[in-house]
Short mmCIF file of C-alpha atoms and ligand atoms in Angstrom, two decimals:
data_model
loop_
_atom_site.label_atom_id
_atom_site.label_comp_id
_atom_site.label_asym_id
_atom_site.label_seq_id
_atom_site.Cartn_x
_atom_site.Cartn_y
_atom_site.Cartn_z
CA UNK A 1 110.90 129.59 106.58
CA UNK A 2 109.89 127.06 104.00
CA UNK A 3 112.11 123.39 105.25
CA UNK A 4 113.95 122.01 102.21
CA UNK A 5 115.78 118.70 102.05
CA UNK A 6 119.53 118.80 100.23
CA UNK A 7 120.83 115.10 99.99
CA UNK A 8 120.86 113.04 97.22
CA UNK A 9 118.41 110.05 96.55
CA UNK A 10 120.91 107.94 94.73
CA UNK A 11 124.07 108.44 97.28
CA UNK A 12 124.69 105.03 99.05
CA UNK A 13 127.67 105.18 101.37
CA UNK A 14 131.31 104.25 100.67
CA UNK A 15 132.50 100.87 100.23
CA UNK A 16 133.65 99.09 103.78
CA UNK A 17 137.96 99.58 103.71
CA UNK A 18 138.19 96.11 104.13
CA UNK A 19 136.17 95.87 100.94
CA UNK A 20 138.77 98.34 99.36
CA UNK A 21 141.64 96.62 100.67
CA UNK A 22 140.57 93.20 99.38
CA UNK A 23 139.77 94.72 96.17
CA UNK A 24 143.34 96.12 95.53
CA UNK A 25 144.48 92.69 96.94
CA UNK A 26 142.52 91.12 93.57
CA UNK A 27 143.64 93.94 91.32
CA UNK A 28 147.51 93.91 92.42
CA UNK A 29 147.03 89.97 91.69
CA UNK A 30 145.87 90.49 87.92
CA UNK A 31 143.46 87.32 88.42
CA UNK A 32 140.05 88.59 88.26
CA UNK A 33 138.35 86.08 86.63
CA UNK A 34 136.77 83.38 89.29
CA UNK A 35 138.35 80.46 87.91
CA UNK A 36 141.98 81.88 87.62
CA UNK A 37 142.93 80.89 90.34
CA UNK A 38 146.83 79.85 92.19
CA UNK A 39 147.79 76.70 94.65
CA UNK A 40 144.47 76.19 96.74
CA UNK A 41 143.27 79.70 96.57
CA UNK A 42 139.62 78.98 96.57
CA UNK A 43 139.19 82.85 95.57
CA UNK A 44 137.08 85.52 96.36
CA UNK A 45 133.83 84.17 94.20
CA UNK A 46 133.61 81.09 95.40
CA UNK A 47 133.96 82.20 99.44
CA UNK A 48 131.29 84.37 98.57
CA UNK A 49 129.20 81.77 97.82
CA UNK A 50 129.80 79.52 100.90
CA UNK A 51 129.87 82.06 102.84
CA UNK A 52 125.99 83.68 101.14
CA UNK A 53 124.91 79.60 101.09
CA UNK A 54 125.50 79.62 105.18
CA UNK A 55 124.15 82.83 105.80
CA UNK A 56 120.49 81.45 103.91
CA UNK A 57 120.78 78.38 105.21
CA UNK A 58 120.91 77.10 101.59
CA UNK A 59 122.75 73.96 100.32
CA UNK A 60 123.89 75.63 96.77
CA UNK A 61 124.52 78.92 95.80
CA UNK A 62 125.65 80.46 92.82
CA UNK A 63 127.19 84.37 92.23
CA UNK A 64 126.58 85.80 88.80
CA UNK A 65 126.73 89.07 86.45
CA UNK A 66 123.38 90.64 87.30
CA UNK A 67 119.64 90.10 89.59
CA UNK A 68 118.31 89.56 86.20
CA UNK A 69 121.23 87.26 85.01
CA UNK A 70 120.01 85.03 88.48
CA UNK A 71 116.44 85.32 87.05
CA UNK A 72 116.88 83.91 83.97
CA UNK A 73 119.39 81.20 84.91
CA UNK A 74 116.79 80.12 87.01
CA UNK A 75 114.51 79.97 84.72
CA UNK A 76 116.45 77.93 82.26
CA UNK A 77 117.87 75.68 85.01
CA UNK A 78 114.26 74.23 85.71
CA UNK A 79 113.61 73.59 82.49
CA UNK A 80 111.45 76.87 81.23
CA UNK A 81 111.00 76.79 77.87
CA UNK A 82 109.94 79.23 74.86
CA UNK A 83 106.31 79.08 75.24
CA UNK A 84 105.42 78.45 78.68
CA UNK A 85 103.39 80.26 80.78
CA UNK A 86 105.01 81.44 83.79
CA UNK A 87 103.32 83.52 86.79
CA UNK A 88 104.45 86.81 88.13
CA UNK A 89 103.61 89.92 89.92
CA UNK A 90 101.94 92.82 88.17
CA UNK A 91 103.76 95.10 90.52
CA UNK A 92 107.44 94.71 89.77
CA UNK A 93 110.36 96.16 87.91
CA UNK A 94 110.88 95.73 84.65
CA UNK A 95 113.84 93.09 84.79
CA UNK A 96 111.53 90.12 86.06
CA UNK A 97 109.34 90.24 83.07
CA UNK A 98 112.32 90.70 81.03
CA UNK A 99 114.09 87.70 82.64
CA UNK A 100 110.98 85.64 81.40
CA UNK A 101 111.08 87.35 77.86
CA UNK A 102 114.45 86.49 77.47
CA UNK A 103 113.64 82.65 77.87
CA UNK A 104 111.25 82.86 75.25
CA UNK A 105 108.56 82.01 78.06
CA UNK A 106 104.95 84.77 78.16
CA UNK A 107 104.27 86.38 81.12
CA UNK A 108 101.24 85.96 83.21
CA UNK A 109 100.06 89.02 85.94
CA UNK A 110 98.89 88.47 88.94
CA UNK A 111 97.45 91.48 90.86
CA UNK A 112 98.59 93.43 93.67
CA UNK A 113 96.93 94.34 96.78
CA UNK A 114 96.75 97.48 98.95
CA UNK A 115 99.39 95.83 100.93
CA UNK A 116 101.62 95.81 97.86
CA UNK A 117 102.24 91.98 97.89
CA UNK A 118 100.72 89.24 95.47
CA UNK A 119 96.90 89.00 95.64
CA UNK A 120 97.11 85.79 96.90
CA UNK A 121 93.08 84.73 95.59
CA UNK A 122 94.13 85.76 91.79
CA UNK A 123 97.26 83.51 92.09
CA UNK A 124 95.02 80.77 93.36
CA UNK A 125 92.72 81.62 90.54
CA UNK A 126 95.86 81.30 88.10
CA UNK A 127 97.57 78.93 89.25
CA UNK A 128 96.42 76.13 87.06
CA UNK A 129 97.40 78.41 84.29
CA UNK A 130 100.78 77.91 84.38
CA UNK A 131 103.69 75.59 86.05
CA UNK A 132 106.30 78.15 87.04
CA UNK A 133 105.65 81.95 89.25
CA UNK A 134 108.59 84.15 89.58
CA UNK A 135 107.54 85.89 92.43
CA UNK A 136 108.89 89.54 93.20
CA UNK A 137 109.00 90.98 96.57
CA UNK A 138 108.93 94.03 95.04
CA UNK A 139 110.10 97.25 96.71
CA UNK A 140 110.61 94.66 99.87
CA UNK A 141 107.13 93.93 101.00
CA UNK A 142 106.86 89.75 101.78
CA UNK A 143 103.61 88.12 100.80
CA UNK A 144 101.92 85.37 103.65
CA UNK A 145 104.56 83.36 102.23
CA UNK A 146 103.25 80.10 103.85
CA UNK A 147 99.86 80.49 102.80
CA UNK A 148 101.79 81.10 98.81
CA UNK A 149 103.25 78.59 99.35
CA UNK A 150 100.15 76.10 100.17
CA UNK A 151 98.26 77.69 96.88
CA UNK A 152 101.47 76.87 95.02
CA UNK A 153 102.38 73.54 96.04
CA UNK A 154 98.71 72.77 95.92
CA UNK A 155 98.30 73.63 91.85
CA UNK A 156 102.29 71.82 91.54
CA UNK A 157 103.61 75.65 90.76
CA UNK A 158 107.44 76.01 91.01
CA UNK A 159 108.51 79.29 92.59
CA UNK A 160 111.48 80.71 92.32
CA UNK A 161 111.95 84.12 94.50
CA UNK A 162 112.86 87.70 92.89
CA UNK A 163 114.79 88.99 96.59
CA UNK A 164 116.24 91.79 95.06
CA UNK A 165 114.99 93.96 97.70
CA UNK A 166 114.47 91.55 100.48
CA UNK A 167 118.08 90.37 101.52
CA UNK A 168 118.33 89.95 104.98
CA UNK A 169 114.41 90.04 105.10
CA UNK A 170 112.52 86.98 106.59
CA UNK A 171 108.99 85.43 106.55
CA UNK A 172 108.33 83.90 109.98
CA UNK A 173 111.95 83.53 110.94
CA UNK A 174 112.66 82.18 107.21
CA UNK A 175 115.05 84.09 105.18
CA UNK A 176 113.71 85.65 102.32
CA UNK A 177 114.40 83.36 99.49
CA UNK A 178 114.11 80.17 101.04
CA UNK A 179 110.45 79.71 100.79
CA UNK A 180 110.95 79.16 97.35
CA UNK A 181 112.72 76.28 95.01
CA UNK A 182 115.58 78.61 93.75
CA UNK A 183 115.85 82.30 95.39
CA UNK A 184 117.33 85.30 93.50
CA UNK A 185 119.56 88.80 94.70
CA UNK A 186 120.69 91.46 93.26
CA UNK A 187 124.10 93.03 94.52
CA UNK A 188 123.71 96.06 91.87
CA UNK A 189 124.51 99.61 93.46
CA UNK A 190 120.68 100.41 95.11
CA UNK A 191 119.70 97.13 96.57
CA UNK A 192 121.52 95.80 100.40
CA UNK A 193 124.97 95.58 98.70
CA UNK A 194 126.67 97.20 96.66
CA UNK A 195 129.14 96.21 93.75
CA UNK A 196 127.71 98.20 90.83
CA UNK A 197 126.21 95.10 89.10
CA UNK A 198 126.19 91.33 90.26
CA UNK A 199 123.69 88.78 91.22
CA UNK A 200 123.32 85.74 93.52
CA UNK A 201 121.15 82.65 93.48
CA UNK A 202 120.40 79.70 96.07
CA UNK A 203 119.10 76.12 95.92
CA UNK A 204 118.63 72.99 97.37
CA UNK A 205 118.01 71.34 94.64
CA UNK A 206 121.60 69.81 93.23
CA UNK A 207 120.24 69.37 90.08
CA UNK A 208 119.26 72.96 89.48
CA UNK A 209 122.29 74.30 90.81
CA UNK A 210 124.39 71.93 88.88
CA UNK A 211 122.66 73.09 85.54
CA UNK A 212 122.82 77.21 86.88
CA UNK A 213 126.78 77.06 87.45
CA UNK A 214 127.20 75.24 83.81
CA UNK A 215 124.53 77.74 82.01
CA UNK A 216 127.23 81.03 84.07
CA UNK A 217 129.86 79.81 82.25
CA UNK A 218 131.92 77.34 84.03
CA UNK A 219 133.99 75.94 81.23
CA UNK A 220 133.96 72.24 82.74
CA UNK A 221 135.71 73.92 85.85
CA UNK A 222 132.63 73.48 88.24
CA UNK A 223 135.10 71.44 90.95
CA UNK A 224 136.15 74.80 91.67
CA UNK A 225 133.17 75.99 93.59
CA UNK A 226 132.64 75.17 97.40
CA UNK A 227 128.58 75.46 97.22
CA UNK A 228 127.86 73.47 94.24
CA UNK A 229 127.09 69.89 94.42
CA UNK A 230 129.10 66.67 93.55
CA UNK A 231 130.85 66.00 89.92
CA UNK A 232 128.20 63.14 89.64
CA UNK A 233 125.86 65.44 89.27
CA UNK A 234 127.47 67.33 86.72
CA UNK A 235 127.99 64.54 84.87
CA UNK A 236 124.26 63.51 84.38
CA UNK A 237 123.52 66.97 82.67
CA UNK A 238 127.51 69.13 81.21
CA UNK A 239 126.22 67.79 77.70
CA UNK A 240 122.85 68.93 77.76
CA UNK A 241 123.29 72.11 79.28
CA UNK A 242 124.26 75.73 77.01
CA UNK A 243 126.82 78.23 78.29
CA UNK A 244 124.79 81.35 79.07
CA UNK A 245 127.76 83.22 79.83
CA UNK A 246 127.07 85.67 82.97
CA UNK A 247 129.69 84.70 85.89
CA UNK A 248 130.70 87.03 88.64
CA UNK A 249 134.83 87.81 89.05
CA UNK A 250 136.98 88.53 92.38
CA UNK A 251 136.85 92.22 92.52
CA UNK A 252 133.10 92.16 92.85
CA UNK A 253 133.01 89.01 95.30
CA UNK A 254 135.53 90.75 96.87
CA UNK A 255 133.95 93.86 97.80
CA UNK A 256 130.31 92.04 98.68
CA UNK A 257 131.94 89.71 101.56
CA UNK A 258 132.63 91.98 104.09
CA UNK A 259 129.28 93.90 103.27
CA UNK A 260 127.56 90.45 103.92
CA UNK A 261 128.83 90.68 107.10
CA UNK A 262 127.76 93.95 107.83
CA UNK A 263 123.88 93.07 106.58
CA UNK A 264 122.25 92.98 110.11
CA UNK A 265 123.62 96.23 110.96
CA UNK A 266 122.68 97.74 107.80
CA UNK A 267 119.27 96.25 107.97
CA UNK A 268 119.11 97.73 111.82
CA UNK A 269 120.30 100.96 110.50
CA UNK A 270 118.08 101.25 107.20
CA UNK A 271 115.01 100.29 109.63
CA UNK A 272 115.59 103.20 111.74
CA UNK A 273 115.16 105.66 109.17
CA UNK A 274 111.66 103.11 107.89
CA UNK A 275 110.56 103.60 110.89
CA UNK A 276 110.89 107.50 111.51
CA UNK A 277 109.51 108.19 108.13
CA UNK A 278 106.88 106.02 108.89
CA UNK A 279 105.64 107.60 112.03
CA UNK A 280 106.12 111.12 110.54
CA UNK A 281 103.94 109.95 107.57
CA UNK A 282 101.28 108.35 110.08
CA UNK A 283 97.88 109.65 110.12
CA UNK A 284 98.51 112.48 107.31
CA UNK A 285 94.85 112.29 106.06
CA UNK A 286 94.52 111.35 102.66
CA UNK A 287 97.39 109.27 102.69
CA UNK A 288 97.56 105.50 103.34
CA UNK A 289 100.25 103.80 105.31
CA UNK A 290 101.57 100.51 103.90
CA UNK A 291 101.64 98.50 107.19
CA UNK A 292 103.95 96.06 107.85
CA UNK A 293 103.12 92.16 108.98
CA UNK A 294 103.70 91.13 112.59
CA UNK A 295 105.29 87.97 110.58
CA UNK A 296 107.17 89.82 108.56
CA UNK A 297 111.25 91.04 108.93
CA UNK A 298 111.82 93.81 106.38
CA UNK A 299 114.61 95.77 104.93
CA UNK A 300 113.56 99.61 105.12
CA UNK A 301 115.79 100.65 102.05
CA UNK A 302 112.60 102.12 100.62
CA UNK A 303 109.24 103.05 101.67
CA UNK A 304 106.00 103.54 99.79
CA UNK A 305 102.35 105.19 100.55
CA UNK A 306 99.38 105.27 98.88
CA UNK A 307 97.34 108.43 98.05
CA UNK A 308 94.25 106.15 97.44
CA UNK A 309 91.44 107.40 94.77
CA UNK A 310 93.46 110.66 94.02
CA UNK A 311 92.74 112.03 90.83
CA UNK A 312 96.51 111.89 88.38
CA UNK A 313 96.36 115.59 88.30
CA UNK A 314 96.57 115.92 91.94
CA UNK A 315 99.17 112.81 92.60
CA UNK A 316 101.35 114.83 90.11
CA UNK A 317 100.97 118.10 91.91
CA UNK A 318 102.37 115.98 95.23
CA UNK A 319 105.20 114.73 93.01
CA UNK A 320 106.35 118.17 91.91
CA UNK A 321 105.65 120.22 95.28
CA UNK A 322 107.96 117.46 96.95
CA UNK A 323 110.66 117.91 94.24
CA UNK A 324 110.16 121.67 94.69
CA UNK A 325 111.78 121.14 98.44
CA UNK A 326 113.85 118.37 97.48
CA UNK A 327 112.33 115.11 98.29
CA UNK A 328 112.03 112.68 95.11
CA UNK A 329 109.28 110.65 95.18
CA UNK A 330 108.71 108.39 92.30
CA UNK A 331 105.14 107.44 91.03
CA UNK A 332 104.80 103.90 90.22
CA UNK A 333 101.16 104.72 88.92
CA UNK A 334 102.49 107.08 85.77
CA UNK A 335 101.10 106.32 82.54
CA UNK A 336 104.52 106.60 80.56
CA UNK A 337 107.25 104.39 82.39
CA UNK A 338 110.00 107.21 83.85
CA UNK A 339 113.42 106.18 85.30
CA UNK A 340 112.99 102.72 87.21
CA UNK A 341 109.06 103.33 87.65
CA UNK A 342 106.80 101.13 85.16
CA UNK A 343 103.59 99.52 84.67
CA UNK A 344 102.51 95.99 84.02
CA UNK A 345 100.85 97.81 81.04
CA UNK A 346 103.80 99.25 80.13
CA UNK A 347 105.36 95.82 78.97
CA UNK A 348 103.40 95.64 75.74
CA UNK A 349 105.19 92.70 74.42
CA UNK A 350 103.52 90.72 77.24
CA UNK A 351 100.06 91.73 76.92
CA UNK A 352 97.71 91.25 79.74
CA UNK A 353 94.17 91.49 80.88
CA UNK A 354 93.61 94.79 82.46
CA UNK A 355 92.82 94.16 86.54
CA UNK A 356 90.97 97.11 88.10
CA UNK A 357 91.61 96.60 91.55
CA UNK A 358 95.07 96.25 90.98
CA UNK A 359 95.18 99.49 88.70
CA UNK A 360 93.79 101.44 91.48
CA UNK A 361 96.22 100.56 93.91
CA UNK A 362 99.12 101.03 90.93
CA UNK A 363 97.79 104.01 90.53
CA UNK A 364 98.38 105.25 93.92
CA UNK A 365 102.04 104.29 94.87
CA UNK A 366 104.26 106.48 96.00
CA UNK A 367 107.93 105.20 96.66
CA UNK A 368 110.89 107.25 98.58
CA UNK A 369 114.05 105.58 98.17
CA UNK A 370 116.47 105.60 101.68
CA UNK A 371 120.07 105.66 101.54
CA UNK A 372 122.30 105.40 104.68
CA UNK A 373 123.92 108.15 103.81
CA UNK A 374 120.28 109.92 105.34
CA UNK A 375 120.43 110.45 108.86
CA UNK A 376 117.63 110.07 110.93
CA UNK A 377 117.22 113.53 111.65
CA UNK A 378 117.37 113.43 107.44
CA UNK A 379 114.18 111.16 107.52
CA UNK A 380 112.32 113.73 110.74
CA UNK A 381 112.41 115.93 108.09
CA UNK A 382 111.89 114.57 104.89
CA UNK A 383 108.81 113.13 106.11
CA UNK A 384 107.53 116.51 107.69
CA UNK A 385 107.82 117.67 103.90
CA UNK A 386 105.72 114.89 102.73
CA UNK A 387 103.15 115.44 105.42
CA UNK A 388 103.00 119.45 104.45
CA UNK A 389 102.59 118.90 100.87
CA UNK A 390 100.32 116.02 100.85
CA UNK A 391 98.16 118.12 103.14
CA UNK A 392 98.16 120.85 100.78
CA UNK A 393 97.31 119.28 98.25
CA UNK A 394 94.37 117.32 100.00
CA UNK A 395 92.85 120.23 101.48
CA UNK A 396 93.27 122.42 98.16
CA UNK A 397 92.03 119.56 96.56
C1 LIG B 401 116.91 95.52 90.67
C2 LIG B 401 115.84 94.53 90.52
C3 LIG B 401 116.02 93.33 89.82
C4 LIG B 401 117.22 92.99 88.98
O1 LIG B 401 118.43 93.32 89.44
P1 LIG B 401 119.65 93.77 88.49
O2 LIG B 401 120.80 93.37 89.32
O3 LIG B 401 119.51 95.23 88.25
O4 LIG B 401 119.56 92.96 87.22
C5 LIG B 401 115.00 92.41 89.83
N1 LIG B 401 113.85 92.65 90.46
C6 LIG B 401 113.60 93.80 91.11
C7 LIG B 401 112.30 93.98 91.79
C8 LIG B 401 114.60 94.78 91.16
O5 LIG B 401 114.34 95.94 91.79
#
């Protein structure tokens, strides 16, 4: 009998009760927006934010609308303007070169490796290019963050961190994030949490966060937050500084704290099913495991693989004999971007040298989401799938 896999891709699980119950708390209370708030309520946004600036270990932190509404801010809040140049990763999703776009500001590619991180010699060979890199962790995998960091500090690069797939990751015990001068999230429905749409961003730097909580929207009411600096600061820079509307309201906050505190068993639980996948996966020949950095803490929430030097026709065939027996596997290397899947190439209103090693590996990705709602014994056998049809394939081939 021919195994086939029956769960969906895009289920995540059920929002914690608590979650629900402090969301019909907000709703029964009419006040949704952050800033309406009674006696010495500090509200649900704002707690979020102390309690997301602890977790990091940052001084600052801001919620907002979207990942890409944290981009941008960012962006504007250290002074990016139309025009500049500003470094990112040629492996991404499409919001981080939009965030730059939407600034006015060109983006710059920097190539990938087999590893799926940065190519850390073509950012030191760019980095005189430009004064800014919004770096992606894209699809989770960390970069040798300290050895980024020496190349960027080095050149006098800025970087501000793209985390939407690395909260509750870490570099050498740092949290993902932190390396960086400002560090983004995402809290939209298919990253760690989950309240459809919302975004989070964290700083040291009062000056930056000052200017971020003014460009959300704060209408002047900025002594409302608990992880936002001083009113001096505010003062040197609420004329200056344009309302870029994009602020994130109670019901969301709401629903995110108690997920936050569930993170490290999430992270546990979404690394269980990594791993199994992983070791089902291992040794399929043809097929190249991503490995993972002793240095490195991950968030399992997706995994990829590389079918290295495959020829389009055959990558396809893989694609469609998986979907055939229910496992969805999206190819990041596709000429025409499909669903969440694009190229750097693929961005034509940020045109770019074309970088052949990078295209080959591009070429190759193959990326499984993994919900929670998959159990383990889910993951034994989606990954005995994988291993059947990529075999198939390999030897037909
Ligand atoms: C999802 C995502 C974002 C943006 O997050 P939104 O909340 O959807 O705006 C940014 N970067 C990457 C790599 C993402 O996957």
């Amino acid at each position: 009998m021919t195994e086939r896999f029956t769960g969906s891709f895009t289920q995540q699980e059920p929002i914690p009760e608590e979650g629900i119950a402090a969301a019909i708390e907000v709703l029964k209370s009419g006040r949704l927006h952050r800033y309406n708030l009674v006696g010495d309520d500090p509200g649900e946004v704002a707690l979020l934010e102390q309690e997301f600036a602890a977790m990091v270990g940052a001084k600052y932190c801001l919620s907002v609308a979207s990942g890409g509404y944290a981009l941008a801010c960012s962006l504007r809040a250290t002074g990016v303007k139309p025009g500049d140049r500003v470094l990112t990763n040629a492996f991404t999703l499409a919001p981080v070169p939009g965030a730059i776009a939407s600034v006015g500001a060109v983006p710059v590619f920097v190539g990938v490796t087999e590893g799926l991180v940065i190519d850390l010699d073509d950012l030191a060979a760019k980095a005189d290019s430009a004064d800014v890199l919004m770096l992606s962790h894209m699809r989770g995998h960390l970069c040798d963050m300290d050895r980024l960091m020496e190349i960027c500090d080095a050149a006098g690069v800025t970087v501000i961190e793209d985390c939407a797939h690395t909260m509750g990751a870490a570099w050498n015990g740092v949290p993902s994030g932190r390396h960086g001068f400002v560090g983004c999230y995402s809290c939209q429905t298919y990253k760690h949490v989950n309240s459809g749409e919302g975004g989070l961003l964290v700083t040291d730097d009062e000056e930056v966060a000052a200017r971020a909580i003014m460009l959300s929207g704060s209408y002047m009411l900025y002594g409302r937050h608990l992880a936002a600096p001083g009113p001096e600061v505010f003062e040197r820079i609420k004329y200056d500084t344009p309302n870029v509307s994009g602020r994130m309201d109670h019901l969301r906050a709401a629903i995110l704290r108690p997920q936050l505190r569930d993170l490290e068993t999430q992270v546990a639980r979404w690394n269980d099913r990594y791993r199994t996948v992983e070791a089902g996966l291992r040794d399929t020949p043809g097929l190249t495991i991503v490995e993972r950095p002793e240095a490195e803490r991950y968030v399992g929430s997706s995994i990829q693989f590389l079918l290295l030097d495959w020829s389009e026709a055959a990558i396809d065939e893989v694609v469609k004999r998986c979907a055939a027996r229910g496992v969805e596997l999206k190819w990041f290397g596709g000429a025409e971007p499909v669903g969440f899947t694009s190229r750097y190439d693929s961005w034509r209103y940020a045109p770019s040298e074309r970088m052949p090693d990078s295209d080959r590996v591009l070429r190759s990705i193959l990326d499984m989401r993994l919900p929670l709602t998959f159990s383990v014994e889910d993951c034994e056998l989606i990954a005995r799938i994988i291993r059947a049809e990529v075999g198939a394939v390999f030897q037909g081939g």
